Amino acid sequence: MVIAIDGPAGSGKSTIAKMLAQNLRGNDGGPFTYINSGNLYRAITLGCLRQGIDPRDPERVTEYAKKAPVMYKAGRLYLGDEMVEPLLHSDDIDRAVSPLSAIVPVRHVVNDHVRNIARGLNAVVEGRDMTTVVFPGAEYRFYLDASNRERAKRRFQQGVSRLSLEEIEKSIAQRDATDRNKEEGSLMVGPGVIYLDTSDLTLSQVYDKLVEIIH
Ligand code: DC
């Protein structure tokens, strides 16, 4: 059973996806695996930056992505032998990941990883094109949204960025523009996908709404 969640940066989808994966059971009674596809793009970006590869260079990025040793081990994302999750939300990666994720062959590499990880499992998958491209047939498909200001505030409050609130809002708007205008896998509300604006909702209100729909 697959629950797919898409939405822009700061819409709360990672937190909600994790909560659903922790608390729900699939139709077969088995637990859910949580898959964050954005983190796969981020890990590939980290590898490129470390190797001096320009994240906007389609040939070199694709060559790297095809052999990048990204994998989940015990629910944690590794690049080779290194657990890289704490390194994936720096301002440098925030800036570089969106153009990198617009490179179509890189999208195919990530899509294959996500489908392979989810195969045969109950999975909560989140990203930008999980509901439209990667799992259009998922049992449940949601699009979580929030206003630019609210999303910037949430990122600011995480305390991981060195940018001001205004700078974060600008960077989010730039990232949205790239994410909504991709040749493939653009951020959009697909047909039949349940849309929820979370701007004025708490996390537990969003969680409760989704669980109500799933049940
Ligand atoms: O969800 P996130 O902010 O960690 O995603 C990082 C970047 O990767 C973001 O700019 C959009 C891109 N992305 C994508 O294009 N497709 C996905 N399925 C997930 C993320």
CSV table of C-alpha atoms and ligand atoms in Angstrom, one decimal:
chain,number,residue,atom,x,y,z
A,1,MET,CA,0.0,0.0,0.0
A,2,VAL,CA,1.4,3.4,-1.0
A,3,ILE,CA,0.5,6.8,0.5
A,4,ALA,CA,2.0,9.5,-1.8
A,5,ILE,CA,2.3,13.1,-0.6
A,6,ASP,CA,3.5,16.1,-2.8
A,7,GLY,CA,3.8,19.8,-2.1
A,8,PRO,CA,6.2,22.7,-2.1
A,9,ALA,CA,9.1,23.3,0.3
A,10,GLY,CA,7.8,24.0,3.8
A,11,SER,CA,4.3,22.7,3.3
A,12,GLY,CA,4.9,20.3,6.3
A,13,LYS,CA,4.8,17.2,4.1
A,14,SER,CA,8.0,15.6,5.6
A,15,THR,CA,6.8,15.8,9.1
A,16,ILE,CA,3.3,14.6,8.2
A,17,ALA,CA,4.7,11.8,6.1
A,18,LYS,CA,7.0,10.6,8.9
A,19,MET,CA,4.1,10.7,11.4
A,20,LEU,CA,1.8,8.7,9.1
A,21,ALA,CA,4.6,6.1,8.5
A,22,GLN,CA,5.2,5.8,12.3
A,23,ASN,CA,1.6,5.4,13.3
A,24,LEU,CA,-0.3,3.6,10.5
A,25,ARG,CA,-0.4,0.0,9.4
A,26,GLY,CA,-0.9,-1.2,5.9
A,27,ASN,CA,-3.9,-3.3,4.8
A,28,ASP,CA,-1.7,-6.3,5.4
A,29,GLY,CA,-1.1,-5.1,9.0
A,30,GLY,CA,2.6,-4.4,8.2
A,31,PRO,CA,4.4,-1.2,9.1
A,32,PHE,CA,5.1,1.6,6.7
A,33,THR,CA,8.5,2.6,5.3
A,34,TYR,CA,9.1,6.4,4.9
A,35,ILE,CA,10.8,7.5,1.7
A,36,ASN,CA,11.8,11.2,1.3
A,37,SER,CA,12.6,11.6,-2.5
A,38,GLY,CA,13.8,15.1,-1.9
A,39,ASN,CA,16.6,13.7,0.2
A,40,LEU,CA,17.8,11.5,-2.7
A,41,TYR,CA,18.1,14.6,-4.8
A,42,ARG,CA,19.9,16.4,-2.0
A,43,ALA,CA,22.3,13.5,-1.4
A,44,ILE,CA,23.2,13.5,-5.1
A,45,THR,CA,23.7,17.3,-4.9
A,46,LEU,CA,26.0,16.8,-1.9
A,47,GLY,CA,28.1,14.3,-3.9
A,48,CYS,CA,28.3,16.6,-6.9
A,49,LEU,CA,29.4,19.6,-4.8
A,50,ARG,CA,32.0,17.5,-3.0
A,51,GLN,CA,33.4,16.4,-6.4
A,52,GLY,CA,33.4,19.9,-7.8
A,53,ILE,CA,30.7,19.1,-10.3
A,54,ASP,CA,28.5,22.0,-11.3
A,55,PRO,CA,24.9,21.1,-10.4
A,56,ARG,CA,23.7,22.8,-13.6
A,57,ASP,CA,25.9,20.7,-15.8
A,58,PRO,CA,23.5,18.0,-17.2
A,59,GLU,CA,26.2,15.6,-18.6
A,60,ARG,CA,28.5,15.5,-15.6
A,61,VAL,CA,25.6,15.4,-13.1
A,62,THR,CA,23.9,12.6,-14.9
A,63,GLU,CA,27.1,10.6,-15.1
A,64,TYR,CA,27.6,11.1,-11.4
A,65,ALA,CA,23.9,10.4,-10.5
A,66,LYS,CA,23.9,7.0,-12.3
A,67,LYS,CA,26.7,5.7,-10.1
A,68,ALA,CA,26.1,7.7,-6.9
A,69,PRO,CA,26.2,5.2,-4.0
A,70,VAL,CA,22.9,6.5,-2.4
A,71,MET,CA,21.0,4.0,-0.4
A,72,TYR,CA,18.8,3.6,2.6
A,73,LYS,CA,20.2,1.4,5.4
A,74,ALA,CA,18.0,0.8,8.5
A,75,GLY,CA,15.8,3.8,7.5
A,76,ARG,CA,18.7,6.2,7.1
A,77,LEU,CA,20.1,7.7,3.9
A,78,TYR,CA,23.7,6.9,3.1
A,79,LEU,CA,26.1,8.2,0.5
A,80,GLY,CA,28.6,5.4,0.4
A,81,ASP,CA,29.5,4.6,4.0
A,82,GLU,CA,28.4,7.9,5.3
A,83,MET,CA,25.0,8.7,6.9
A,84,VAL,CA,24.4,12.1,5.2
A,85,GLU,CA,21.0,13.1,6.5
A,86,PRO,CA,22.3,15.9,8.8
A,87,LEU,CA,24.2,17.5,5.9
A,88,LEU,CA,21.3,17.7,3.4
A,89,HIS,CA,19.6,21.0,4.5
A,90,SER,CA,22.5,23.5,4.3
A,91,ASP,CA,21.9,26.7,2.3
A,92,ASP,CA,24.4,25.5,-0.3
A,93,ILE,CA,22.4,22.4,-1.0
A,94,ASP,CA,19.1,24.3,-0.9
A,95,ARG,CA,20.4,26.5,-3.7
A,96,ALA,CA,21.9,23.8,-5.8
A,97,VAL,CA,19.3,21.0,-5.5
A,98,SER,CA,16.5,22.6,-7.5
A,99,PRO,CA,18.4,23.1,-10.8
A,100,LEU,CA,19.9,19.6,-10.4
A,101,SER,CA,16.5,18.0,-9.9
A,102,ALA,CA,15.3,19.6,-13.2
A,103,ILE,CA,17.8,17.4,-15.2
A,104,VAL,CA,15.5,14.8,-16.7
A,105,PRO,CA,17.9,11.7,-16.6
A,106,VAL,CA,18.6,12.5,-13.0
A,107,ARG,CA,14.9,12.3,-12.3
A,108,HIS,CA,14.8,8.9,-13.8
A,109,VAL,CA,17.6,7.7,-11.6
A,110,VAL,CA,15.8,9.0,-8.5
A,111,ASN,CA,12.5,7.6,-9.6
A,112,ASP,CA,14.1,4.2,-10.1
A,113,HIS,CA,15.6,4.3,-6.6
A,114,VAL,CA,12.3,5.3,-5.0
A,115,ARG,CA,10.3,2.6,-6.8
A,116,ASN,CA,13.0,0.0,-5.9
A,117,ILE,CA,13.0,0.9,-2.3
A,118,ALA,CA,9.1,0.8,-2.1
A,119,ARG,CA,8.7,-2.4,-4.0
A,120,GLY,CA,6.7,-4.9,-2.0
A,121,LEU,CA,6.5,-2.6,1.0
A,122,ASN,CA,3.9,-0.4,2.6
A,123,ALA,CA,5.4,3.0,1.9
A,124,VAL,CA,4.7,6.7,2.6
A,125,VAL,CA,6.6,8.5,-0.2
A,126,GLU,CA,6.9,12.3,-0.4
A,127,GLY,CA,8.3,14.8,-2.9
A,128,ARG,CA,7.1,16.8,-5.9
A,129,ASP,CA,6.0,14.2,-8.4
A,130,MET,CA,5.2,11.1,-6.2
A,131,THR,CA,1.4,11.5,-6.8
A,132,THR,CA,1.7,12.3,-10.5
A,133,VAL,CA,4.7,10.5,-12.1
A,134,VAL,CA,6.2,7.9,-9.7
A,135,PHE,CA,3.1,6.5,-8.0
A,136,PRO,CA,0.0,7.8,-10.0
A,137,GLY,CA,-1.8,4.6,-8.9
A,138,ALA,CA,-1.1,5.0,-5.1
A,139,GLU,CA,-4.0,4.1,-2.9
A,140,TYR,CA,-3.9,7.6,-1.3
A,141,ARG,CA,-2.5,10.8,-2.9
A,142,PHE,CA,-2.3,14.1,-1.2
A,143,TYR,CA,-1.0,17.6,-2.1
A,144,LEU,CA,-0.1,19.7,1.0
A,145,ASP,CA,0.3,23.5,0.4
A,146,ALA,CA,0.8,26.7,2.5
A,147,SER,CA,1.3,30.3,1.7
A,148,ASN,CA,4.9,31.5,0.9
A,149,ARG,CA,5.1,33.6,4.1
A,150,GLU,CA,4.0,30.7,6.3
A,151,ARG,CA,6.4,28.3,4.6
A,152,ALA,CA,9.3,30.8,5.1
A,153,LYS,CA,8.4,31.2,8.8
A,154,ARG,CA,8.4,27.4,9.3
A,155,ARG,CA,11.9,27.1,7.7
A,156,PHE,CA,13.2,30.1,9.7
A,157,GLN,CA,11.9,28.6,12.9
A,158,GLN,CA,13.8,25.3,12.2
A,159,GLY,CA,16.9,27.4,12.9
A,160,VAL,CA,19.1,25.6,10.3
A,161,SER,CA,19.3,28.5,7.8
A,162,ARG,CA,21.6,31.5,8.2
A,163,LEU,CA,19.3,33.6,6.0
A,164,SER,CA,16.8,36.2,7.3
A,165,LEU,CA,13.0,35.5,7.0
A,166,GLU,CA,12.8,37.8,3.9
A,167,GLU,CA,15.7,36.0,2.3
A,168,ILE,CA,14.2,32.6,3.0
A,169,GLU,CA,10.9,33.7,1.5
A,170,LYS,CA,12.7,34.9,-1.7
A,171,SER,CA,14.7,31.6,-1.9
A,172,ILE,CA,11.5,29.6,-1.5
A,173,ALA,CA,9.8,31.5,-4.2
A,174,GLN,CA,12.8,30.9,-6.6
A,175,ARG,CA,12.8,27.2,-5.8
A,176,ASP,CA,9.0,27.0,-6.4
A,177,ALA,CA,9.4,28.7,-9.8
A,178,THR,CA,12.0,26.1,-10.8
A,179,ASP,CA,10.0,23.2,-9.3
A,180,ARG,CA,6.8,24.2,-11.1
A,181,ASN,CA,8.5,24.6,-14.5
A,182,LYS,CA,10.3,21.4,-15.0
A,183,GLU,CA,10.4,19.5,-18.3
A,184,GLU,CA,9.3,16.4,-16.4
A,185,GLY,CA,8.0,15.9,-12.8
A,186,SER,CA,6.8,19.5,-12.3
A,187,LEU,CA,5.2,20.3,-9.0
A,188,MET,CA,1.4,20.4,-9.7
A,189,VAL,CA,-1.9,19.1,-8.2
A,190,GLY,CA,-2.6,16.1,-10.4
A,191,PRO,CA,-6.1,14.9,-11.2
A,192,GLY,CA,-7.8,13.1,-8.3
A,193,VAL,CA,-5.2,14.2,-5.8
A,194,ILE,CA,-6.6,15.5,-2.5
A,195,TYR,CA,-5.5,19.2,-1.9
A,196,LEU,CA,-5.0,20.6,1.5
A,197,ASP,CA,-3.9,24.2,2.4
A,198,THR,CA,-2.1,23.9,5.8
A,199,SER,CA,-1.4,27.6,6.3
A,200,ASP,CA,-3.8,28.0,9.2
A,201,LEU,CA,-3.6,24.4,10.5
A,202,THR,CA,-1.4,22.9,13.2
A,203,LEU,CA,0.6,19.7,12.4
A,204,SER,CA,-1.8,17.6,14.4
A,205,GLN,CA,-4.8,19.1,12.6
A,206,VAL,CA,-3.2,18.2,9.3
A,207,TYR,CA,-2.3,14.7,10.5
A,208,ASP,CA,-5.9,14.1,11.8
A,209,LYS,CA,-7.4,15.2,8.5
A,210,LEU,CA,-5.3,12.8,6.5
A,211,VAL,CA,-5.8,9.9,8.9
A,212,GLU,CA,-9.6,10.6,8.8
A,213,ILE,CA,-9.5,10.4,5.0
A,214,ILE,CA,-7.3,7.2,5.0
A,215,HIS,CA,-9.6,5.5,7.4
B,1,DC,O1,11.5,18.2,-0.6
B,1,DC,P1,12.8,18.9,-0.6
B,1,DC,O2,12.7,20.4,-0.4
B,1,DC,O3,13.8,18.3,0.3
B,1,DC,O4,13.3,18.7,-2.1
B,1,DC,C1,14.6,19.2,-2.5
B,1,DC,C2,14.5,19.6,-4.0
B,1,DC,O5,14.3,18.4,-4.8
B,1,DC,C3,13.4,20.6,-4.4
B,1,DC,O6,14.0,21.7,-5.0
B,1,DC,C4,12.5,19.8,-5.3
B,1,DC,C5,13.3,18.6,-5.7
B,1,DC,N1,12.4,17.4,-5.7
B,1,DC,C6,11.9,17.1,-6.9
B,1,DC,O7,12.1,17.7,-8.0
B,1,DC,N2,11.1,15.9,-7.0
B,1,DC,C7,10.9,15.2,-5.9
B,1,DC,N3,10.1,14.1,-6.0
B,1,DC,C8,11.4,15.6,-4.7
B,1,DC,C9,12.2,16.7,-4.6
